[in-house]
Coordinates of C-alpha atoms and ligand atoms in Angstrom, one line a residue:
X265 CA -46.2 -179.4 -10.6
X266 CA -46.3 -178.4 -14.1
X267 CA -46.7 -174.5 -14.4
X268 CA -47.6 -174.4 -18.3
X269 CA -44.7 -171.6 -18.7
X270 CA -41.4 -172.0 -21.1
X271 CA -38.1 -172.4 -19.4
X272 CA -37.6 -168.6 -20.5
X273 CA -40.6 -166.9 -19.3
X274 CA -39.7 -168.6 -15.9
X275 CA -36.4 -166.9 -15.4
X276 CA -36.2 -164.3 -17.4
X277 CA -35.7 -161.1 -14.9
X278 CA -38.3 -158.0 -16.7
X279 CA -37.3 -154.9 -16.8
X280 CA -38.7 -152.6 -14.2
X281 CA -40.9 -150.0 -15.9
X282 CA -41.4 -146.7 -13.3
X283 CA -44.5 -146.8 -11.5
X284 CA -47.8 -145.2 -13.7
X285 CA -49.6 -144.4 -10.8
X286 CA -53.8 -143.9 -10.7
X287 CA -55.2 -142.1 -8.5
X288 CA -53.3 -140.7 -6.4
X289 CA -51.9 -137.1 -7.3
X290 CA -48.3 -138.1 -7.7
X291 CA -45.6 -134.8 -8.9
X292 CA -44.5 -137.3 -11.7
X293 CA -40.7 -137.1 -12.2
X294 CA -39.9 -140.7 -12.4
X295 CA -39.8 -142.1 -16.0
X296 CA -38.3 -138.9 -17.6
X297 CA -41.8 -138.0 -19.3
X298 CA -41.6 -134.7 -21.5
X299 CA -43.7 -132.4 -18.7
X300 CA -45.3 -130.9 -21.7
X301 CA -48.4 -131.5 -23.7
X302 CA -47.8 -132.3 -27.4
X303 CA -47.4 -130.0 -30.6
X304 CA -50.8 -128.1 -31.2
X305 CA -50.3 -129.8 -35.0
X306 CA -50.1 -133.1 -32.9
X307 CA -53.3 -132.7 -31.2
X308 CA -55.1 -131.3 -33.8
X309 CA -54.4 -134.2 -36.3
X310 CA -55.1 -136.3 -33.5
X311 CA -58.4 -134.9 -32.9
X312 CA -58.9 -134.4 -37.1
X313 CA -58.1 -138.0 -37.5
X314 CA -61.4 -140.4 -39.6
X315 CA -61.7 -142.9 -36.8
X316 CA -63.7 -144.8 -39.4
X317 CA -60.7 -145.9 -40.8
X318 CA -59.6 -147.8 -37.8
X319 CA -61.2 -151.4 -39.6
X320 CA -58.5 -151.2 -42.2
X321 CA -54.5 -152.6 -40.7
X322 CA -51.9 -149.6 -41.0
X323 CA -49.8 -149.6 -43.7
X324 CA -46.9 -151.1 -42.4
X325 CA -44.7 -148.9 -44.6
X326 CA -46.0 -146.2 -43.2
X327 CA -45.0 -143.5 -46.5
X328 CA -45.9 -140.4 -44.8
X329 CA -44.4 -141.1 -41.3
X330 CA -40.9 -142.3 -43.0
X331 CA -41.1 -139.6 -45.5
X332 CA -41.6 -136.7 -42.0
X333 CA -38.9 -138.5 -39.8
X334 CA -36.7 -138.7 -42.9
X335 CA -36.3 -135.1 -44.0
X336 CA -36.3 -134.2 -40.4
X337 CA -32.7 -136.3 -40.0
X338 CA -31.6 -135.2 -43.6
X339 CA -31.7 -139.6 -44.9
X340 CA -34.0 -141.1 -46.8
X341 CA -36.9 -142.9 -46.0
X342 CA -35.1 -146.1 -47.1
X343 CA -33.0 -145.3 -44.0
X344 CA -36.4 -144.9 -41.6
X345 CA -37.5 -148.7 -39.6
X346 CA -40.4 -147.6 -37.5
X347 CA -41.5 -149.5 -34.7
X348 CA -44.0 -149.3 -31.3
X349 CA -41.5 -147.4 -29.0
X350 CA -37.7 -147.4 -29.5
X351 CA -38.0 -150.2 -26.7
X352 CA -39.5 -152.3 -29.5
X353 CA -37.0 -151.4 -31.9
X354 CA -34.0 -152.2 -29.3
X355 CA -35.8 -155.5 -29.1
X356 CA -35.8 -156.0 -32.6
X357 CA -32.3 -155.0 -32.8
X358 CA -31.3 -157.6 -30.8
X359 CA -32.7 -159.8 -32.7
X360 CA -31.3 -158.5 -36.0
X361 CA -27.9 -157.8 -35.0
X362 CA -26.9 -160.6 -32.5
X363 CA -26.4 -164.2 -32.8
X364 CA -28.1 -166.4 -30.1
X365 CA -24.6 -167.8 -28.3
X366 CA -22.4 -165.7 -31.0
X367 CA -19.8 -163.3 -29.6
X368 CA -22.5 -161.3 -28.1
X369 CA -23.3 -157.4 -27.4
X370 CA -21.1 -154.7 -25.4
X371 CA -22.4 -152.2 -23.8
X372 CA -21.8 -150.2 -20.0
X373 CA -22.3 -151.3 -16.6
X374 CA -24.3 -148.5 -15.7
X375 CA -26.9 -147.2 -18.5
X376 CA -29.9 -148.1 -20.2
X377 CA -31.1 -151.4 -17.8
X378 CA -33.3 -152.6 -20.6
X379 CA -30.1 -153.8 -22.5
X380 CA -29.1 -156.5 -20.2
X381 CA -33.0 -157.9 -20.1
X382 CA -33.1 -158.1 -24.2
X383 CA -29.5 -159.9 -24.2
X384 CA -30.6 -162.7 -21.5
X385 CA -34.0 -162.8 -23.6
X386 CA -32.3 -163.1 -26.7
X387 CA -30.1 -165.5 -25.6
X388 CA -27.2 -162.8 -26.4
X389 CA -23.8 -163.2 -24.3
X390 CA -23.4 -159.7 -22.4
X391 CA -20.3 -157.9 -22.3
X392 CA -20.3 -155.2 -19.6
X393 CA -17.8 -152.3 -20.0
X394 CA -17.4 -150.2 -16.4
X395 CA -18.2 -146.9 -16.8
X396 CA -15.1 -144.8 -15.6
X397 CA -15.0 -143.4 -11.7
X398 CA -16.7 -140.1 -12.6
X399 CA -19.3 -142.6 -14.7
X400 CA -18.6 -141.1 -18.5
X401 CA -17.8 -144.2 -20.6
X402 CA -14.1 -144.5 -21.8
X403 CA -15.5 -145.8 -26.1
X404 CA -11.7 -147.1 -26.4
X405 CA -12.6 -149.8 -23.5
X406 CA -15.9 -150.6 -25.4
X407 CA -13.9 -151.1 -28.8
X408 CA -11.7 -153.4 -27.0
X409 CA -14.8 -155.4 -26.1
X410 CA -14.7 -158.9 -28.1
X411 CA -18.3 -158.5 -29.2
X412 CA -20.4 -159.0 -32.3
X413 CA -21.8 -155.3 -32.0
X414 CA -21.8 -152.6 -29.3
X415 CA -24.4 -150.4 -27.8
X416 CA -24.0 -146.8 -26.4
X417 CA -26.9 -144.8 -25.2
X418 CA -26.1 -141.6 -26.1
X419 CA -26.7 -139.2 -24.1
X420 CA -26.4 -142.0 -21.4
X421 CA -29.5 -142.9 -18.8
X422 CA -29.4 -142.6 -15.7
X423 CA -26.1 -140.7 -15.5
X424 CA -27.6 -137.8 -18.0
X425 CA -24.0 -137.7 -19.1
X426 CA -23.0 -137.0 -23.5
X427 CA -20.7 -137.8 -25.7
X428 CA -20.2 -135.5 -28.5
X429 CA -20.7 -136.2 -32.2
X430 CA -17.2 -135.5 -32.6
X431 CA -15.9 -138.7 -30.6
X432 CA -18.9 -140.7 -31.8
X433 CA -17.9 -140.3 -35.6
X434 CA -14.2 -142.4 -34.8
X435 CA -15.9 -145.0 -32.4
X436 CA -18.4 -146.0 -35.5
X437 CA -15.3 -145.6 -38.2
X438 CA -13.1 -147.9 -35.8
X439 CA -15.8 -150.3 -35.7
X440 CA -16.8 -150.5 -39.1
X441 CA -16.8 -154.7 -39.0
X442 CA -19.6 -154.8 -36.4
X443 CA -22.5 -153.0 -35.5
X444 CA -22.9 -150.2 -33.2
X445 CA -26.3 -149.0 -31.9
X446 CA -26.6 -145.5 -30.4
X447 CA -29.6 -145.0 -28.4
X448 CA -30.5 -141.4 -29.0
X449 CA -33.6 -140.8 -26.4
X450 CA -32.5 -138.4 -25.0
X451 CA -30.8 -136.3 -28.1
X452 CA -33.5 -133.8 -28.6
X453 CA -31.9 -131.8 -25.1
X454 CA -28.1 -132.6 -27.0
X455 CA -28.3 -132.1 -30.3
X456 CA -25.5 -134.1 -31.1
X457 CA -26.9 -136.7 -33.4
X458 CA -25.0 -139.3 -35.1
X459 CA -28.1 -140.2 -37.7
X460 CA -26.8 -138.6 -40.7
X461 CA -24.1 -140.6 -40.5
X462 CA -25.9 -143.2 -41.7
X463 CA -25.4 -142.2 -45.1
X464 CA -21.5 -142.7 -44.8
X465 CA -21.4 -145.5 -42.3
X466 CA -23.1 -149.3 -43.6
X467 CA -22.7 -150.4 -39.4
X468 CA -24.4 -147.6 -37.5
X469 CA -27.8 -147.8 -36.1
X470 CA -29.2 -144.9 -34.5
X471 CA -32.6 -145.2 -32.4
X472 CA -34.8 -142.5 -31.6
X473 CA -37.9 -141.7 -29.8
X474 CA -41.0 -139.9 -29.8
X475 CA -41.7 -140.2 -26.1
X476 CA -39.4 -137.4 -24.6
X477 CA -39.0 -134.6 -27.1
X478 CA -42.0 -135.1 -28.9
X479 CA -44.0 -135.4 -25.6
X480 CA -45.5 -138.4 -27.1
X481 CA -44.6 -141.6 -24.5
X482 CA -48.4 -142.1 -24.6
X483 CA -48.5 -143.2 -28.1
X484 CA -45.5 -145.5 -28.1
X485 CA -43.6 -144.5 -31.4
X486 CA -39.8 -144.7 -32.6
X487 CA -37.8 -144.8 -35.3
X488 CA -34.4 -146.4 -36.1
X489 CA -32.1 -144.9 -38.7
X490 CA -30.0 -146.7 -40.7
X491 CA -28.3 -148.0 -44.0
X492 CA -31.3 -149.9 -45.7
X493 CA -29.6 -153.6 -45.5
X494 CA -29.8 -153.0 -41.4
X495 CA -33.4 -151.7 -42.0
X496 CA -34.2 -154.4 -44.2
X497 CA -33.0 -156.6 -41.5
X498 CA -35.2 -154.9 -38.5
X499 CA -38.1 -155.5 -41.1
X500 CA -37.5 -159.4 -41.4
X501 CA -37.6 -159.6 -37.8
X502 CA -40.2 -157.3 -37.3
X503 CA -42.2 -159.6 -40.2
X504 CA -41.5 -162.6 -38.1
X505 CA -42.9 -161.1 -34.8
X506 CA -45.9 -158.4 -35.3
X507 CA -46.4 -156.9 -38.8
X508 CA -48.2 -154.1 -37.6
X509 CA -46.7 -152.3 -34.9
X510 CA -47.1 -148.5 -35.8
X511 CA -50.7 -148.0 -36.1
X512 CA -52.6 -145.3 -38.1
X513 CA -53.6 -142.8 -35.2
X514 CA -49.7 -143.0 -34.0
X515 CA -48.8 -142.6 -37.9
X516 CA -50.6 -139.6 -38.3
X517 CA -50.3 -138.0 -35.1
X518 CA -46.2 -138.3 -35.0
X519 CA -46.0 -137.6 -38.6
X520 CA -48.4 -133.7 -37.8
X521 CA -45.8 -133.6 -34.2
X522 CA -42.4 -133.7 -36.8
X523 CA -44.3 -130.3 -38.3
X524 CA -44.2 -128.4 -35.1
X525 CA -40.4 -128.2 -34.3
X526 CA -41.4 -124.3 -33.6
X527 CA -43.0 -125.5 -30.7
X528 CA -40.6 -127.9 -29.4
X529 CA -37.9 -125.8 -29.7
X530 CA -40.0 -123.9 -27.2
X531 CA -40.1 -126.6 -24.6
X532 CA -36.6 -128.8 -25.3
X533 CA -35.4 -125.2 -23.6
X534 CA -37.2 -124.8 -21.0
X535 CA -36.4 -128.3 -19.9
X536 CA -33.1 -127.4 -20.1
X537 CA -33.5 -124.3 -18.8
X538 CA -35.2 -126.0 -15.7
X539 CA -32.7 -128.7 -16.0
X540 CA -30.0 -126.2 -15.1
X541 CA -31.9 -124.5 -12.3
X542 CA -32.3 -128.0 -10.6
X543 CA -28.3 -129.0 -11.0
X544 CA -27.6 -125.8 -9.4
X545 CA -30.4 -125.6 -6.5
X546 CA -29.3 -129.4 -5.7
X547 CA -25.5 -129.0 -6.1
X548 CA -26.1 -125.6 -3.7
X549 CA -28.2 -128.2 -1.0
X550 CA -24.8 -130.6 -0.6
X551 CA -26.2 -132.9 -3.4
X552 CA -23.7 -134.3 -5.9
X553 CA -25.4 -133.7 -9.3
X554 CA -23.8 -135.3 -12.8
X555 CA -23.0 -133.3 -15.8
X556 CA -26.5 -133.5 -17.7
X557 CA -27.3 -133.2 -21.1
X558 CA -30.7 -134.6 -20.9
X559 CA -34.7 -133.8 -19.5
X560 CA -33.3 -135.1 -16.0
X561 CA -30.3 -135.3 -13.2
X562 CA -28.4 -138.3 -11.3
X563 CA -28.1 -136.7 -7.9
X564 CA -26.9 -138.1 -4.3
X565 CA -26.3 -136.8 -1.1
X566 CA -23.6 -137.4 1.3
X567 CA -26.0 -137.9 4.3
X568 CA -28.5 -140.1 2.6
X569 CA -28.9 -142.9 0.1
X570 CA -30.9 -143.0 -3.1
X571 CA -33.9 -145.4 -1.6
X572 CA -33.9 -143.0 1.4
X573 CA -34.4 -139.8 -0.4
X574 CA -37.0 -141.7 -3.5
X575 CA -38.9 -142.9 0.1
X576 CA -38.5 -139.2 1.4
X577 CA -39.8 -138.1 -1.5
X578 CA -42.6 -140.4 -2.2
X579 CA -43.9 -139.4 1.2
X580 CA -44.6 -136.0 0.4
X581 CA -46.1 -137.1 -3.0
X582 CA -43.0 -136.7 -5.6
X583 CA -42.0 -139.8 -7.4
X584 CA -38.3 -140.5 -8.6
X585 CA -36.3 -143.3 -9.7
X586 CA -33.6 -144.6 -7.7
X587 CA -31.6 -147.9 -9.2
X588 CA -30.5 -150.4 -6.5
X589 CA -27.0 -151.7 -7.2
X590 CA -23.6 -150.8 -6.3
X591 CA -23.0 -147.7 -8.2
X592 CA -26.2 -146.2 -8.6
X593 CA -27.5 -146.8 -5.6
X594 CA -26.8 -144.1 -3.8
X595 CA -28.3 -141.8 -6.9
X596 CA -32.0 -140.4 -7.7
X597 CA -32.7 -139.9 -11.4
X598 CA -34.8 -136.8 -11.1
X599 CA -37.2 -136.0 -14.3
X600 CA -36.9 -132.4 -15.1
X601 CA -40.4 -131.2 -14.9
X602 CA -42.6 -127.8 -15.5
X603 CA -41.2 -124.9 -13.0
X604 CA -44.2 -125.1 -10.9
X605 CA -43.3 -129.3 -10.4
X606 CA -39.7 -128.5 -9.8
X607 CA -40.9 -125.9 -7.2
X608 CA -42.5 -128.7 -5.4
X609 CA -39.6 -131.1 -5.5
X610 CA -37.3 -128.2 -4.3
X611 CA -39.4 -127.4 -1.4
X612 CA -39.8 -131.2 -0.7
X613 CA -36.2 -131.7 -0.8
X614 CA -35.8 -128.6 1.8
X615 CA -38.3 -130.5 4.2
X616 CA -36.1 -133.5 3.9
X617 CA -33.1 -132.1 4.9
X618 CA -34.5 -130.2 7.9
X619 CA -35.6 -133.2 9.5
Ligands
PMP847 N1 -33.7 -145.7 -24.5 C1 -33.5 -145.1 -23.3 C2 -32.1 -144.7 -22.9 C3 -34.6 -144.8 -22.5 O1 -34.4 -144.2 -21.3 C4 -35.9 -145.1 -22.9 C5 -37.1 -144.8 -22.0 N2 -37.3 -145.5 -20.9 C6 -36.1 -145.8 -24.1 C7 -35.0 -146.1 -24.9 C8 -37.4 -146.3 -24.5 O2 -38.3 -145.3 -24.9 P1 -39.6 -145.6 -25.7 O3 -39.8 -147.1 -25.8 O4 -40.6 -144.9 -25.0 O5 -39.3 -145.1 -27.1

């Protein structure tokens, strides 16, 4: 029977957000959430903001956002695509920077899983680059890749593992004839950015995100960065798909939330701070725990695998992520949360392994 639905919305495989659970009173440490509010400047220009405007579109320039995020990475605004999430703009990206059936876009066998979705959406051959044994990603094997651009999320989800600027700066001068993406999420707990490089190198685009360091995943804001022909060529596609995708709350509250980094400083350490206290309180259980650089941890235990310890854990009302498949599967990603939350998860943990 005739189902109404194009050939592509019929096999595509979605990506598989984590749970957003109602309700129930859930310790939340599954979608790597900042566990901190937003900037005081963020709420109060939220809370400032003339609602009356809302009959009028955004500008979809968005001057004063570009202008914030701009002197923040030391570029211009010319430099600044924004777009509704980073998501969006990885979407976008696709779009911009592959060919449908052309030589396609190289990226790891274990990181971001929203990469693989866009390429089979996009109609965008996939090459997938192993990840070495100890999962850090050997950038020589992704240069070798036959590809019309590569992507590295850097620092790299799940594993939680970085690659410093240092090594970064060679992979983009190597590959100077094709596009490389670095998907920067998680760089506010790094501090390794490649986005002033920008200025030096015409192929690099670097995506950012207001959900994790900014605390702001509820307002669905990011940013690329990069040399104004790639941003004019995010803007064409963006034109040909949703002209409007920032809009004028998001604009104003991001743009007060750049302002604060007083107050982020603040909480990017405590994350890692807490980050650190859970690597060691996990490694000290039996867990193996990955070298993170980010707002959470890749662990597994010998005696148990990942869906068994996300179940365990579920039980007693913590939520994790664990990613079926061959290598990950034996993993949890772990959100880093407040000390109180990581408390609870600790104490959970220690009823799982009595039993
Ligand atoms: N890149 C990576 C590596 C992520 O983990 C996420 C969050 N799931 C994103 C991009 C997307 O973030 P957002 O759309 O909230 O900006």
């Amino acid at each position: 029977m005739k189902d109404f639905l194009s050939r592509i919305a019929r096999e595509c495989v979605p990506y598989q957000a984590g749970e957003q659970p109602l309700g129930k009173k859930f310790i939340k440490l599954n979608t790597n959430e900042n566990p901190y509010p937003p900037a005081p400047k963020a709420l109060e220009a939220y809370k400032n903001f003339d609602f009356s405007q809302l009959n009028r579109y955004p500008s979809f320039e968005a001057p004063a956002l570009r202008a914030a995020i701009a002197a923040a990475e030391g570029v211009d605004a010319s430099n600044i695509f924004c777009g509704n999430g980073s998501d969006e703009i990885l979407a976008l990206a696709f779009r911009a920077f592959f060919d449908e059936d052309g030589q396609g876009a190289a990226f790891a066998d274990v990181t971001y899983s929203f990469y693989k979705v866009y390429a089979a959406f996009f109609n965008v051959p996939a090459h997938i680059v192993p990840l070495e044994e100890d999962f850090t990603l050997d950038l020589k094997k992704l240069t070798a890749a036959s590809a019309q651009g590569l992507i590295v999320a850097n620092p790299n989800a799940p594993t939680g593992i970085g690659i410093p600027l240092a090594e970064i700066e060679p992979f983009v001068a190597e590959n100077s004839g094709r596009v490389v993406i670095l998907d920067e999420a998680y760089m506010p707990y790094f501090k390794q950015s490649a986005a002033r490089l920008v200025k030096k190198y015409k192929n690099l685009v670097v995506v950012k995100t207001f959900s994790k360091g900014y605390s702001l995943a509820g307002i669905r804001c990011g940013y690329a960065v990069a040399d104004e022909a790639l941003v004019e060529g995010l803007e064409r596609c963006r034109d040909c798909f949703n002209s409007y995708p920032v809009d004028r709350v998001c604009q104003a509250v991001c743009t007060a939330a750049i302002a604060d980094d007083a107050y982020y400083a603040r909480t990017e350490a405590l994350v890692r701070g807490e980050r650190e206290r859970l690597t060691e309180e996990f490694t000290r259980r039996g867990f193996t725990v990955l070298p993170s650089v980010t707002n959470f941890i890749f662990a597994k235990h010998p005696a148990m695998g990942g869906e068994a310890l996300y179940k365990a854990l579920y039980a007693r009302g913590i939520l994790v992520r664990n990613f079926k498949g061959p290598r990950t599967g034996d993993f949890c990603r772990i959100t880093v949360g407040t000390h109180e939350e990581n408390d609870g998860l600790l104490a959970a943990v220690d009823d799982i392994l009595k039993n």
